[in-house]
C-alpha atoms as a PDB file:
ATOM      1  CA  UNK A   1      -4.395 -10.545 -26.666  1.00  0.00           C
ATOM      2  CA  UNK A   2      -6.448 -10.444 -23.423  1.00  0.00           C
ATOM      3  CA  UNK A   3      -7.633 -14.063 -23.343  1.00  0.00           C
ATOM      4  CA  UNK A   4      -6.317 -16.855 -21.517  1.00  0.00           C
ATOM      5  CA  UNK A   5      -6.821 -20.463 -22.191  1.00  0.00           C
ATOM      6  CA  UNK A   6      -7.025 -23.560 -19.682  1.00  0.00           C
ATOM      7  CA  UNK A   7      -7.053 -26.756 -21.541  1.00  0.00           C
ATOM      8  CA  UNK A   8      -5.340 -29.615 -19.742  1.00  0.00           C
ATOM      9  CA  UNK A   9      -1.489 -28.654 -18.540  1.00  0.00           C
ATOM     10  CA  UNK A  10      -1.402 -26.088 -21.390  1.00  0.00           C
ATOM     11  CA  UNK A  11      -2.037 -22.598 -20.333  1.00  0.00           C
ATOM     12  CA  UNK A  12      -1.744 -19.297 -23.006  1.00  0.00           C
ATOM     13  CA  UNK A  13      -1.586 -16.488 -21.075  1.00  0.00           C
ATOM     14  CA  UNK A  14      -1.652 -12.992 -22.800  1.00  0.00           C
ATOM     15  CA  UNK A  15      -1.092  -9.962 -21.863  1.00  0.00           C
ATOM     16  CA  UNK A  16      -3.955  -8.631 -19.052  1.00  0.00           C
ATOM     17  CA  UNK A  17      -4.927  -8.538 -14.888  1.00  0.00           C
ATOM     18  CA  UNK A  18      -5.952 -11.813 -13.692  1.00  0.00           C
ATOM     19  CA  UNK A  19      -7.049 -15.603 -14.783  1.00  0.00           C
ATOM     20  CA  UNK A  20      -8.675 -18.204 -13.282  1.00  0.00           C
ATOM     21  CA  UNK A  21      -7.710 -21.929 -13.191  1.00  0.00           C
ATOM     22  CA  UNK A  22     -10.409 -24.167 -11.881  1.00  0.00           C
ATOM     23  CA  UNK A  23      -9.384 -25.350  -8.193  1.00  0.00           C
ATOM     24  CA  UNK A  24      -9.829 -29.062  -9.638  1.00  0.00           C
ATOM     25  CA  UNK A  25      -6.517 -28.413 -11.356  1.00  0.00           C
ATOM     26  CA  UNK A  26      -3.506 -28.981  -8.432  1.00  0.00           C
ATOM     27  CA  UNK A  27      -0.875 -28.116 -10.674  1.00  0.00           C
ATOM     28  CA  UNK A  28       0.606 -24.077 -10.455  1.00  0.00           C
ATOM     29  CA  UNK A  29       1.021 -22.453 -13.870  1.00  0.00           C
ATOM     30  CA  UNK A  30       3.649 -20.407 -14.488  1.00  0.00           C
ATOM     31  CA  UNK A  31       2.665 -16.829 -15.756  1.00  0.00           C
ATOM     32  CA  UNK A  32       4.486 -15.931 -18.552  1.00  0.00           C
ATOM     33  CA  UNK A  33       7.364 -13.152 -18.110  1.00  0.00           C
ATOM     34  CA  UNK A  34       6.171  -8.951 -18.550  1.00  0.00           C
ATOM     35  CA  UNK A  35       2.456 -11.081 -18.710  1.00  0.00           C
ATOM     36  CA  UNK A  36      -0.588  -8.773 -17.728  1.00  0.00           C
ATOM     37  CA  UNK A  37      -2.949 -11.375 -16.885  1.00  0.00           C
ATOM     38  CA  UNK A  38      -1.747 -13.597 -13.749  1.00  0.00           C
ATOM     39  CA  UNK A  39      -3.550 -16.870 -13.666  1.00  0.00           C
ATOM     40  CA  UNK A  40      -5.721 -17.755 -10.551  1.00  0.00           C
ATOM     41  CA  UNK A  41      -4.827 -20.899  -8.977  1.00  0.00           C
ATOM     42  CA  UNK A  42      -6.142 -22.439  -5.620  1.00  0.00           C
ATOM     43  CA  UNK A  43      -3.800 -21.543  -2.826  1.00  0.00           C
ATOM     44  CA  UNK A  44      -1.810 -24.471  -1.473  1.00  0.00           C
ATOM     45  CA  UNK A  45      -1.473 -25.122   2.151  1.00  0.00           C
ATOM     46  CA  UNK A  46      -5.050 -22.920   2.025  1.00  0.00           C
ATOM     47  CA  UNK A  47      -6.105 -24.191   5.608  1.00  0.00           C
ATOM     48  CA  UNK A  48      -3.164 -22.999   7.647  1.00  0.00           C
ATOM     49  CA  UNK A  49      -3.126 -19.457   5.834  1.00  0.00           C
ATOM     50  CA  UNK A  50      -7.139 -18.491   6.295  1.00  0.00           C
ATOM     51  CA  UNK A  51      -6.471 -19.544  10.235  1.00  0.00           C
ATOM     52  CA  UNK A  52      -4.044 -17.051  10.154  1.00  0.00           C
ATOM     53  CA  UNK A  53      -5.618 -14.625   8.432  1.00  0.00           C
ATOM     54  CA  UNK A  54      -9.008 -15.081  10.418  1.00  0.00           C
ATOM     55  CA  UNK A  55      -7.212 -15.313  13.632  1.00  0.00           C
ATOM     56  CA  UNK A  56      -5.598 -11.788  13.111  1.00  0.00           C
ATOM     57  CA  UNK A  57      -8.140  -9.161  11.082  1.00  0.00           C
ATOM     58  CA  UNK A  58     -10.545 -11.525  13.238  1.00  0.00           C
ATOM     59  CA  UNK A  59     -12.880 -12.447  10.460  1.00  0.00           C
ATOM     60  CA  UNK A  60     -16.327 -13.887  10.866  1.00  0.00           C
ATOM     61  CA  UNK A  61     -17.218 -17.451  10.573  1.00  0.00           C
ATOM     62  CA  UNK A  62     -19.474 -16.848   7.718  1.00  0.00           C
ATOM     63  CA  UNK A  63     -16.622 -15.386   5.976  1.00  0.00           C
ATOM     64  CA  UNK A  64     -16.451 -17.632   2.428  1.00  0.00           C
ATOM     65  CA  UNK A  65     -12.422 -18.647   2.757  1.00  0.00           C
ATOM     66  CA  UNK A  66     -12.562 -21.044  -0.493  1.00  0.00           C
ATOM     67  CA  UNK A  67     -13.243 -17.629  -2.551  1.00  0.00           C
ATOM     68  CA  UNK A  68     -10.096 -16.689  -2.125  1.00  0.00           C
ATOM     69  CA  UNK A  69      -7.493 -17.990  -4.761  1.00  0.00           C
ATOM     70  CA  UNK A  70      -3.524 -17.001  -5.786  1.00  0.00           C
ATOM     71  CA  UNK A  71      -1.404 -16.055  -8.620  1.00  0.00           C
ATOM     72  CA  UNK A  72       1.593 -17.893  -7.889  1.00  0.00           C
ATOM     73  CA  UNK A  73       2.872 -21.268  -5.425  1.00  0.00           C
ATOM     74  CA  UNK A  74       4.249 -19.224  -2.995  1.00  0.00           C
ATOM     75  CA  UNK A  75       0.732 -16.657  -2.671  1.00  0.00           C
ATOM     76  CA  UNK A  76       2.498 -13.784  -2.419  1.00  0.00           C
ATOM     77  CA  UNK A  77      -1.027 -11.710  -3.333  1.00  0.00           C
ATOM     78  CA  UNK A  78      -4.783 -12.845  -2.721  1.00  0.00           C
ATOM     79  CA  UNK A  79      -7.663 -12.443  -4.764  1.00  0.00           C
ATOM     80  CA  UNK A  80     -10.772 -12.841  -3.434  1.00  0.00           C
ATOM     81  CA  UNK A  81     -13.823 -13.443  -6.244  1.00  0.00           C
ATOM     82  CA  UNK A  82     -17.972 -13.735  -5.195  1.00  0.00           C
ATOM     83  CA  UNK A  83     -19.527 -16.845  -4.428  1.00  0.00           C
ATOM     84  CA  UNK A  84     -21.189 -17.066  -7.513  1.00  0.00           C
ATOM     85  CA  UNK A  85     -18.130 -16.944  -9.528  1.00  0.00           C
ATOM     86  CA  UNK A  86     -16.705 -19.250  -7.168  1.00  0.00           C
ATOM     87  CA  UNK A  87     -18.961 -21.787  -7.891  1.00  0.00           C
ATOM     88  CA  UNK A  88     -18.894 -21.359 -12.043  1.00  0.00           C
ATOM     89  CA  UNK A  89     -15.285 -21.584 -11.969  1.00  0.00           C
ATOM     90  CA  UNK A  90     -15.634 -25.063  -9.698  1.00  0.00           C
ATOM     91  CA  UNK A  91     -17.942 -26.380 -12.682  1.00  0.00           C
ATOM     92  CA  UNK A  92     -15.485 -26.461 -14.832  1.00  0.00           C
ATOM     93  CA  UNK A  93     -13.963 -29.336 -13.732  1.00  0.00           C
ATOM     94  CA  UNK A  94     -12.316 -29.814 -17.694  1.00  0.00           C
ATOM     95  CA  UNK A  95     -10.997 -26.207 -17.791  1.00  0.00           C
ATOM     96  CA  UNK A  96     -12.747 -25.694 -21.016  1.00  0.00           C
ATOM     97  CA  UNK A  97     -14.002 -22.106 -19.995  1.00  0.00           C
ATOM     98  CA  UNK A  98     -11.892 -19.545 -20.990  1.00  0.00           C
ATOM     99  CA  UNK A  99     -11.200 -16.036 -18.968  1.00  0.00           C
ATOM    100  CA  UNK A 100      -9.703 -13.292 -19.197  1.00  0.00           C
ATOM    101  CA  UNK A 101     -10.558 -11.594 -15.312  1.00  0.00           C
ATOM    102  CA  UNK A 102     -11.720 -12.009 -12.078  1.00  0.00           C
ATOM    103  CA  UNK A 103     -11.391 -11.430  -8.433  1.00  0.00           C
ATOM    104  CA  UNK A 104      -9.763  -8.530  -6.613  1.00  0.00           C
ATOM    105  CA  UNK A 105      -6.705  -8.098  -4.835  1.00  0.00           C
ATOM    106  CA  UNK A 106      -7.637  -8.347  -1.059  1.00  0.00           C
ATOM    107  CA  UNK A 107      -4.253  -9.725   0.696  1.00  0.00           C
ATOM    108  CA  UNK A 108      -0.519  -9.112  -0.619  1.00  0.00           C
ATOM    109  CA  UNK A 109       2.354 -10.388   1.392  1.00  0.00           C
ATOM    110  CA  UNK A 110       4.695  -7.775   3.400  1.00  0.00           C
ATOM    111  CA  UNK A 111       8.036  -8.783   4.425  1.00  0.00           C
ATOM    112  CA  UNK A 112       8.579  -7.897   8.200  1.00  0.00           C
ATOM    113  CA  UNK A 113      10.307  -8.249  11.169  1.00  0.00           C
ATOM    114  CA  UNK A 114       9.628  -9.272  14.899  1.00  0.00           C
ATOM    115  CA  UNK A 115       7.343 -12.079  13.439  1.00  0.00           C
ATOM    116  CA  UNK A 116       4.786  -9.490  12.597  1.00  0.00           C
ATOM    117  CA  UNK A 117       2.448 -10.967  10.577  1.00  0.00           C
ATOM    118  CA  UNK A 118       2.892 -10.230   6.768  1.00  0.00           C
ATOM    119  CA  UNK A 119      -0.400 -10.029   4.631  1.00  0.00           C
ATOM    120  CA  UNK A 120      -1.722  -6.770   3.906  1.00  0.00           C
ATOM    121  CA  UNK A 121      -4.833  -5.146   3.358  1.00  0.00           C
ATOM    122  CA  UNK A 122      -5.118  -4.425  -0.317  1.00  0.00           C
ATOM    123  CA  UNK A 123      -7.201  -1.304  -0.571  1.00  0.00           C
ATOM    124  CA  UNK A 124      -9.320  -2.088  -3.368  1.00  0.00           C
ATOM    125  CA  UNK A 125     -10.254  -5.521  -1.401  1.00  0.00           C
ATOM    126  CA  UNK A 126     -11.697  -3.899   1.832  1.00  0.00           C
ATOM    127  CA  UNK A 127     -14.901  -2.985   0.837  1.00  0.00           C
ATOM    128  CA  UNK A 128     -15.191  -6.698   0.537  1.00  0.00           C
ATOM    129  CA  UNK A 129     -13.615  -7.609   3.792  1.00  0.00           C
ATOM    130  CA  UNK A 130     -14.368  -5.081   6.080  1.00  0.00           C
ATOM    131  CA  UNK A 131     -18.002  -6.564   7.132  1.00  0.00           C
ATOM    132  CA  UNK A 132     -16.416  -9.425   8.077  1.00  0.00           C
ATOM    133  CA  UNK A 133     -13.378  -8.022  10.143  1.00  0.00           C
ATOM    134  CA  UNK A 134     -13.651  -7.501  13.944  1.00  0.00           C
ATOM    135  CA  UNK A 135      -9.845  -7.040  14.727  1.00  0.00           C
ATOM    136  CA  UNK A 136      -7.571  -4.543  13.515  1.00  0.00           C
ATOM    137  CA  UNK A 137     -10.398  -1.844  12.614  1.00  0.00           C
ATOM    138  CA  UNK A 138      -8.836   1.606  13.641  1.00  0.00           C
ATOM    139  CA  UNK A 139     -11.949   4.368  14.342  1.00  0.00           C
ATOM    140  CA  UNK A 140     -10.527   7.664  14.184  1.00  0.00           C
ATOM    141  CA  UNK A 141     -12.397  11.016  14.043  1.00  0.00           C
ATOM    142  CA  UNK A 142     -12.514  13.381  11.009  1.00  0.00           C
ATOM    143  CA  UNK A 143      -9.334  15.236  12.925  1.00  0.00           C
ATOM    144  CA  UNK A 144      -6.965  12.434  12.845  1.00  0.00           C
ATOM    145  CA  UNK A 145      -8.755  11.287   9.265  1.00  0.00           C
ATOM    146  CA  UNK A 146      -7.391  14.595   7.600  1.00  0.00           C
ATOM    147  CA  UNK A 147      -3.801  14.643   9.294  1.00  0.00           C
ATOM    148  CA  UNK A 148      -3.407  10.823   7.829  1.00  0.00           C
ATOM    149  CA  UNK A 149      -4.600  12.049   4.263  1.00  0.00           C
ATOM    150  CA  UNK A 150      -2.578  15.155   4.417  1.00  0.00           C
ATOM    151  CA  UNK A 151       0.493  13.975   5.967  1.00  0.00           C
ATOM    152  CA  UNK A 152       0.243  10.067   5.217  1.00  0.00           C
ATOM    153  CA  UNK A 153       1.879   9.399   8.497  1.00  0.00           C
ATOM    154  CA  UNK A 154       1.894  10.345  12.341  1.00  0.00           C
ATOM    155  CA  UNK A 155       3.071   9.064  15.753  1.00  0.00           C
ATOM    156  CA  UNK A 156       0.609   7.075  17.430  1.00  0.00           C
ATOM    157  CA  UNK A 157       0.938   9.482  20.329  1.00  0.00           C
ATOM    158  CA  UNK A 158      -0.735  11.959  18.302  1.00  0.00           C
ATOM    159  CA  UNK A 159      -3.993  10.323  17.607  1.00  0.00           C
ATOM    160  CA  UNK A 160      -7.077  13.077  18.921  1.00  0.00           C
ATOM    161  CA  UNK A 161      -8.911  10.231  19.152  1.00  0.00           C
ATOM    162  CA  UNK A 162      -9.102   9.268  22.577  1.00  0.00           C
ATOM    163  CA  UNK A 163     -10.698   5.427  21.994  1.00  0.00           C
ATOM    164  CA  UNK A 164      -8.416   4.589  18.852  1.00  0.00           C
ATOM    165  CA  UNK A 165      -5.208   5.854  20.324  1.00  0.00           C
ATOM    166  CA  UNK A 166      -6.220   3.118  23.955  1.00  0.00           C
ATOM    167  CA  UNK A 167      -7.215   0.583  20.918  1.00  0.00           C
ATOM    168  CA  UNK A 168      -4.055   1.340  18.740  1.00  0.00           C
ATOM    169  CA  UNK A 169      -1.870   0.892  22.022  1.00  0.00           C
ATOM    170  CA  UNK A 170      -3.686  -2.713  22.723  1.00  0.00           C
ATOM    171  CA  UNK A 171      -2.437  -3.401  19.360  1.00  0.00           C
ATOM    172  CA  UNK A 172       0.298  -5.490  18.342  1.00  0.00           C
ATOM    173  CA  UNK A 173       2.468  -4.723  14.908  1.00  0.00           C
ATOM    174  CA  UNK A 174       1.480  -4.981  11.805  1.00  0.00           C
ATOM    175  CA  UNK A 175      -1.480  -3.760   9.156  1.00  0.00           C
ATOM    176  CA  UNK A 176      -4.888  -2.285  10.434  1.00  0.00           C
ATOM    177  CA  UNK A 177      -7.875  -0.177   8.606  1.00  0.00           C
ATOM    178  CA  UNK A 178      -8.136   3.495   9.319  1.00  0.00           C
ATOM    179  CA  UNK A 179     -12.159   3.681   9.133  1.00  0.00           C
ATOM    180  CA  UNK A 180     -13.688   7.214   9.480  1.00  0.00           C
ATOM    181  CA  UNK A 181     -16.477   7.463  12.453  1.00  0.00           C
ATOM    182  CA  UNK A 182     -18.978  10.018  11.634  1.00  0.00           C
ATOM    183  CA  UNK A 183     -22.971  10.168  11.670  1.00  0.00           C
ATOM    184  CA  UNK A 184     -22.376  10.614   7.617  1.00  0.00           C
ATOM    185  CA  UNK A 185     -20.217   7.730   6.794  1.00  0.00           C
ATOM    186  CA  UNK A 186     -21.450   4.350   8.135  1.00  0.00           C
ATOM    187  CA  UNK A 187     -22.432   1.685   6.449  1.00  0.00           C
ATOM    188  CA  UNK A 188     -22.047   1.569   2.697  1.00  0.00           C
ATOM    189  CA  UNK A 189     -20.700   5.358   3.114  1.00  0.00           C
ATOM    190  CA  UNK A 190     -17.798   4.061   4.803  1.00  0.00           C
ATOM    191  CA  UNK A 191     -14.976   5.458   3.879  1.00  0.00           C
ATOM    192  CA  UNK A 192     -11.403   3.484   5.205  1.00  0.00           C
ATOM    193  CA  UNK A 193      -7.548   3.509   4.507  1.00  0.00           C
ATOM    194  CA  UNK A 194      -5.813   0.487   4.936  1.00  0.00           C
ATOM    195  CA  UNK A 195      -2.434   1.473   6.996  1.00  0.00           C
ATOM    196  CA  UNK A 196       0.341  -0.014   9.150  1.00  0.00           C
ATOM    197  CA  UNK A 197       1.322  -0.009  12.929  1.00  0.00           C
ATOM    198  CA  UNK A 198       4.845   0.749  13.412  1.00  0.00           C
ATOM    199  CA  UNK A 199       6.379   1.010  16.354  1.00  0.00           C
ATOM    200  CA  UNK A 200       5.626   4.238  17.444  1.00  0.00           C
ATOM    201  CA  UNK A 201       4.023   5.661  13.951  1.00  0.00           C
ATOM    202  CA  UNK A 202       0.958   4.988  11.432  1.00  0.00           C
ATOM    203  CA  UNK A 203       1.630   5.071   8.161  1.00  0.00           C
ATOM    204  CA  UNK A 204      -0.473   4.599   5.375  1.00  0.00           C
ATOM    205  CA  UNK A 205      -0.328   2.342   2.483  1.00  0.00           C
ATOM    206  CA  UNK A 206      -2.654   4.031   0.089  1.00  0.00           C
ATOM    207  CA  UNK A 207      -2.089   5.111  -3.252  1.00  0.00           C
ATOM    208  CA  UNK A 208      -1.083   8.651  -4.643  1.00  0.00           C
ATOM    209  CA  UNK A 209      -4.232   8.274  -6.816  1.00  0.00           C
ATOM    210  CA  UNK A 210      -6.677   7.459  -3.610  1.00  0.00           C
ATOM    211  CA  UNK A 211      -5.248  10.098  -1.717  1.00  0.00           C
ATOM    212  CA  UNK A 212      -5.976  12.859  -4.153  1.00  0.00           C
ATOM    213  CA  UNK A 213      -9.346  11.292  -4.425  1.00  0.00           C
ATOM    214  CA  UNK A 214      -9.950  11.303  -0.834  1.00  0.00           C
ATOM    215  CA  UNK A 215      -8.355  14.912  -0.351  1.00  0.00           C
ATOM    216  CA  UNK A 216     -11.405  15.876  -2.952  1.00  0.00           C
ATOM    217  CA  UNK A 217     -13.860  14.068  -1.570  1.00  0.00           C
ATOM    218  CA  UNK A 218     -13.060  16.473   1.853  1.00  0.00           C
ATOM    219  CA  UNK A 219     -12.305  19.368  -0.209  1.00  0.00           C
ATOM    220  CA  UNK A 220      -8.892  19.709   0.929  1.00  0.00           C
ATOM    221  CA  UNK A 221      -6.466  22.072  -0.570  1.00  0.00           C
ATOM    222  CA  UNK A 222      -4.125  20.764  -3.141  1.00  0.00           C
ATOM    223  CA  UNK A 223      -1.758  17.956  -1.392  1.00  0.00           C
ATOM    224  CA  UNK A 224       1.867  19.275  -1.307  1.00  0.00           C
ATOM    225  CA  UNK A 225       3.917  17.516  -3.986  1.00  0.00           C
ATOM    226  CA  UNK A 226       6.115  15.431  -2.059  1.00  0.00           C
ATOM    227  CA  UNK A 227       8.919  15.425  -4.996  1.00  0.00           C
ATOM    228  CA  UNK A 228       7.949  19.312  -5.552  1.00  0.00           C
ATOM    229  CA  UNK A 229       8.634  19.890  -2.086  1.00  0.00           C
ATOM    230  CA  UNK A 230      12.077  18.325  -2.537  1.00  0.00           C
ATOM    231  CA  UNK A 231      13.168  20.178  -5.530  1.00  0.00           C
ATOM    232  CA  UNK A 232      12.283  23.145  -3.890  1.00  0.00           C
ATOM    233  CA  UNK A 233      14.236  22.404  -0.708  1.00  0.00           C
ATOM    234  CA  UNK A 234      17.322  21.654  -2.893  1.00  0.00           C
ATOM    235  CA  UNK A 235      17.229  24.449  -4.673  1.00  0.00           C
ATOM    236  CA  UNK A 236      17.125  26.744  -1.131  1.00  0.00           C
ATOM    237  CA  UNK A 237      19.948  24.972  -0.378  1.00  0.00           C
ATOM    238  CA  UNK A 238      21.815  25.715  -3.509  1.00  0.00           C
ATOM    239  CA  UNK A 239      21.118  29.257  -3.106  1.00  0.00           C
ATOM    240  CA  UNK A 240      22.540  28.953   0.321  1.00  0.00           C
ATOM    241  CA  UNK A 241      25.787  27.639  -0.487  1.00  0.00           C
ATOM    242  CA  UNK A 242      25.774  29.820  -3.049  1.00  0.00           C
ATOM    243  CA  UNK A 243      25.974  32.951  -0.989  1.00  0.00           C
ATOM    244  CA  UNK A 244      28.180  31.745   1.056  1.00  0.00           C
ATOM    245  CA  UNK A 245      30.952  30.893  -1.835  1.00  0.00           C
ATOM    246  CA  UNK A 246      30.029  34.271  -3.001  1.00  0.00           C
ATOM    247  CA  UNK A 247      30.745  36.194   0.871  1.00  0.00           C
ATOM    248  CA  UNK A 248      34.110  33.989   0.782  1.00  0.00           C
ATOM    249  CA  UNK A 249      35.257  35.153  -2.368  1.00  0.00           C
ATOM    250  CA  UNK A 250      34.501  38.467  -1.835  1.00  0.00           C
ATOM    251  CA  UNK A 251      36.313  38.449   1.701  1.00  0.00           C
ATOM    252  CA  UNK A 252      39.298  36.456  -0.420  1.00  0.00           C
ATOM    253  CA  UNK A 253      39.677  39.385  -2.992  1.00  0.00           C
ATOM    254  CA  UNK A 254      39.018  42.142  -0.442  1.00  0.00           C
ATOM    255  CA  UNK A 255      42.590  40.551   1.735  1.00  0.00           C
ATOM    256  CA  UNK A 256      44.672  40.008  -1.808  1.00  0.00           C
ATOM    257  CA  UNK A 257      43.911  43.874  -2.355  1.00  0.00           C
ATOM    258  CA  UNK A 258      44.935  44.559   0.926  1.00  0.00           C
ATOM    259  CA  UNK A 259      48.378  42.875   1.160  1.00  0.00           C
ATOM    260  CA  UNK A 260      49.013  44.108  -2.620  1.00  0.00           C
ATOM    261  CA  UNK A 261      48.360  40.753  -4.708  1.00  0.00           C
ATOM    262  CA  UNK A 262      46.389  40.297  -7.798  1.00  0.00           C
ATOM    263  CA  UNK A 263      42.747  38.376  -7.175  1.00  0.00           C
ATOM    264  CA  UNK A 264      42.064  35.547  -8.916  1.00  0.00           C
ATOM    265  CA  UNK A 265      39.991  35.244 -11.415  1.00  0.00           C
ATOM    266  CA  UNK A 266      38.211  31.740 -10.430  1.00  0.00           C
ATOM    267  CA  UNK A 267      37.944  30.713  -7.149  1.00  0.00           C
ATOM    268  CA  UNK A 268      36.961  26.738  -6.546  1.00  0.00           C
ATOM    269  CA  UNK A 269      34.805  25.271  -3.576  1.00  0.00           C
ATOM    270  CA  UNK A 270      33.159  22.481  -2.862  1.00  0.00           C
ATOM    271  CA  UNK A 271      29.864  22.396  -1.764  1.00  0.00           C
ATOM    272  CA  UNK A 272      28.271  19.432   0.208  1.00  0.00           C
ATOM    273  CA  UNK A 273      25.454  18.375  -2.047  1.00  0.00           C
ATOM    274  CA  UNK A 274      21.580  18.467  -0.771  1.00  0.00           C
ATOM    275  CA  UNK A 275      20.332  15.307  -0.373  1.00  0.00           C
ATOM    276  CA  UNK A 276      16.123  14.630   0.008  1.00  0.00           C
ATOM    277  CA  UNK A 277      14.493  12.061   0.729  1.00  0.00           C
ATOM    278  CA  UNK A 278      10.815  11.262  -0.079  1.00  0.00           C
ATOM    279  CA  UNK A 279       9.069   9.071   2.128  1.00  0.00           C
ATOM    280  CA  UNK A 280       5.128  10.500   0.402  1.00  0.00           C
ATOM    281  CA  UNK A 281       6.008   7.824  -2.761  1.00  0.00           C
ATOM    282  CA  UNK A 282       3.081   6.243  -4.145  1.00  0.00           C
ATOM    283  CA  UNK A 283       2.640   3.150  -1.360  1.00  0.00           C
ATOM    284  CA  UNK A 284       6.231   2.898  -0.431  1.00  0.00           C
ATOM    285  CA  UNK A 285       6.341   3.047   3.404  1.00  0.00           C
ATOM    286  CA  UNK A 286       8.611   2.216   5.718  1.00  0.00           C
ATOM    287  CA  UNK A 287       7.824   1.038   9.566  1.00  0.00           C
ATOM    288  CA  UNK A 288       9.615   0.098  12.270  1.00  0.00           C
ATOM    289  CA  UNK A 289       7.973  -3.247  13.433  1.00  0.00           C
END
């Protein structure tokens, strides 16, 4: 397990992260169903899809588009691998070299609306990207940094930062890159979040994982469990209707003693159940575009 193996049309995939077919092969391999490894291919129509993507995070022209390659025909995600790789990989004009990973995730398709456009930052791709981007970069103060960490969302109206909320309004729909301005973190310090403009809200689409990271990297206090938090509101609301069933029955056996009849022993009710909803899952967001 963990090896892959290009040799002609035949492809063995195992189970792993992600392959690499030479781009002299035109043919799309199938990945095998519940496989780990998805196999690298070249991205078809590749031309039309980097002018799109350079035209909107506004990438520079010494940005190396053929290093970017797909796991399936219809290049639902990205992965973007060095030059140097790139060119091993285009050596192999046989397929005779067999491996088992490479690249990063740096674009994943995102199903929208309004003709927003529909590849997303991948988070683990930006350090990559981001010294080539010159749209779609969001600077925000530590202020508005630590309300996106803590609360993972707010309106766009409530941005303290008076350049990025004028920038964010310019903006039209769609994904953009929370980057942190301060003296301490430029450069290879940066730190970023890779988000998405709603219609009226930012929202992130970070990971539980990077989040808690981030949150200790600031020394925040412990991030409210968002399903913890949920629980707990159900269970307040349990106790509420409790009570109240318990006042009514107590008001019900207080007017049978008055007018002379027995109380009964059970008394049935029907509470309206609790329902919560968590919008803090691990990068499940939803935006109005």
């Amino acid at each position: 397990a963990g090896e892959v193996k290009a040799e002609g049309a035949e492809v063995k995939a195992a189970e792993g992260e992600a392959a690499v077919v030479p781009e002299g092969k035109p043919k799309y391999v199938k990945n095998p169903k519940n496989a780990r490894y998805e196999i690298l291919v070249p991205i078809k129509d590749a031309e039309k899809l980097v002018e799109r993507l350079v035209d909107f995070y506004g990438l520079t022209p010494d940005f190396p588009p053929k290093c970017l390659f797909t796991s399936s025909e219809t290049s639902n995600k990205l992965y973007f691998v060095s030059p140097a790789v790139k060119e091993i990989l285009a050596a192999d004009g046989k397929g005779q070299m067999h491996t088992v990973h490479a690249g990063v995730k740096m674009f994943e398709k995102n199903p929208t609306k309004n003709e927003v456009f529909d590849y997303r930052l991948r988070q683990e791709g930006v350090p990559f990207l981001l010294p080539f981007m010159t749209k779609r970069v969001l600077k925000v103060n530590k202020e508005d940094f630590i309300t996106l960490i803590t609360k993972r969302a707010m309106p766009m109206a409530d941005l303290a930062t008076p350049q990025a909320k004028a920038d964010c309004a310019a903006m039209d729909g769609g994904c953009l890159l929370f980057v942190l301005d301060t003296p301490e973190y430029q450069g290879s310090r940066s730190v970023f979040m890779a988000g998405w403009r709603g219609t009226q809200q930012l929202t992130l689409f970070v990971s539980k994982m990077e989040i808690q990271a981030l949150s200790h990297k600031f020394k925040l206090d412990k991030l409210p469990d968002a399903k913890a938090n949920g629980s707990k509101a159900k269970a307040e609301g349990e106790t509420k209707v409790e009570a109240k069933v318990e006042g009514e029955t107590k008001g019900e056996t207080k007017e049978a003693g008055a007018n002379g009849a027995k109380p009964e022993g059970e008394v049935k009710t029907e509470a309206e159940k609790v329902v919560v909803v968590d919008c803090a899952s691990e990068e499940e967001v939803v935006a109005a575009v």
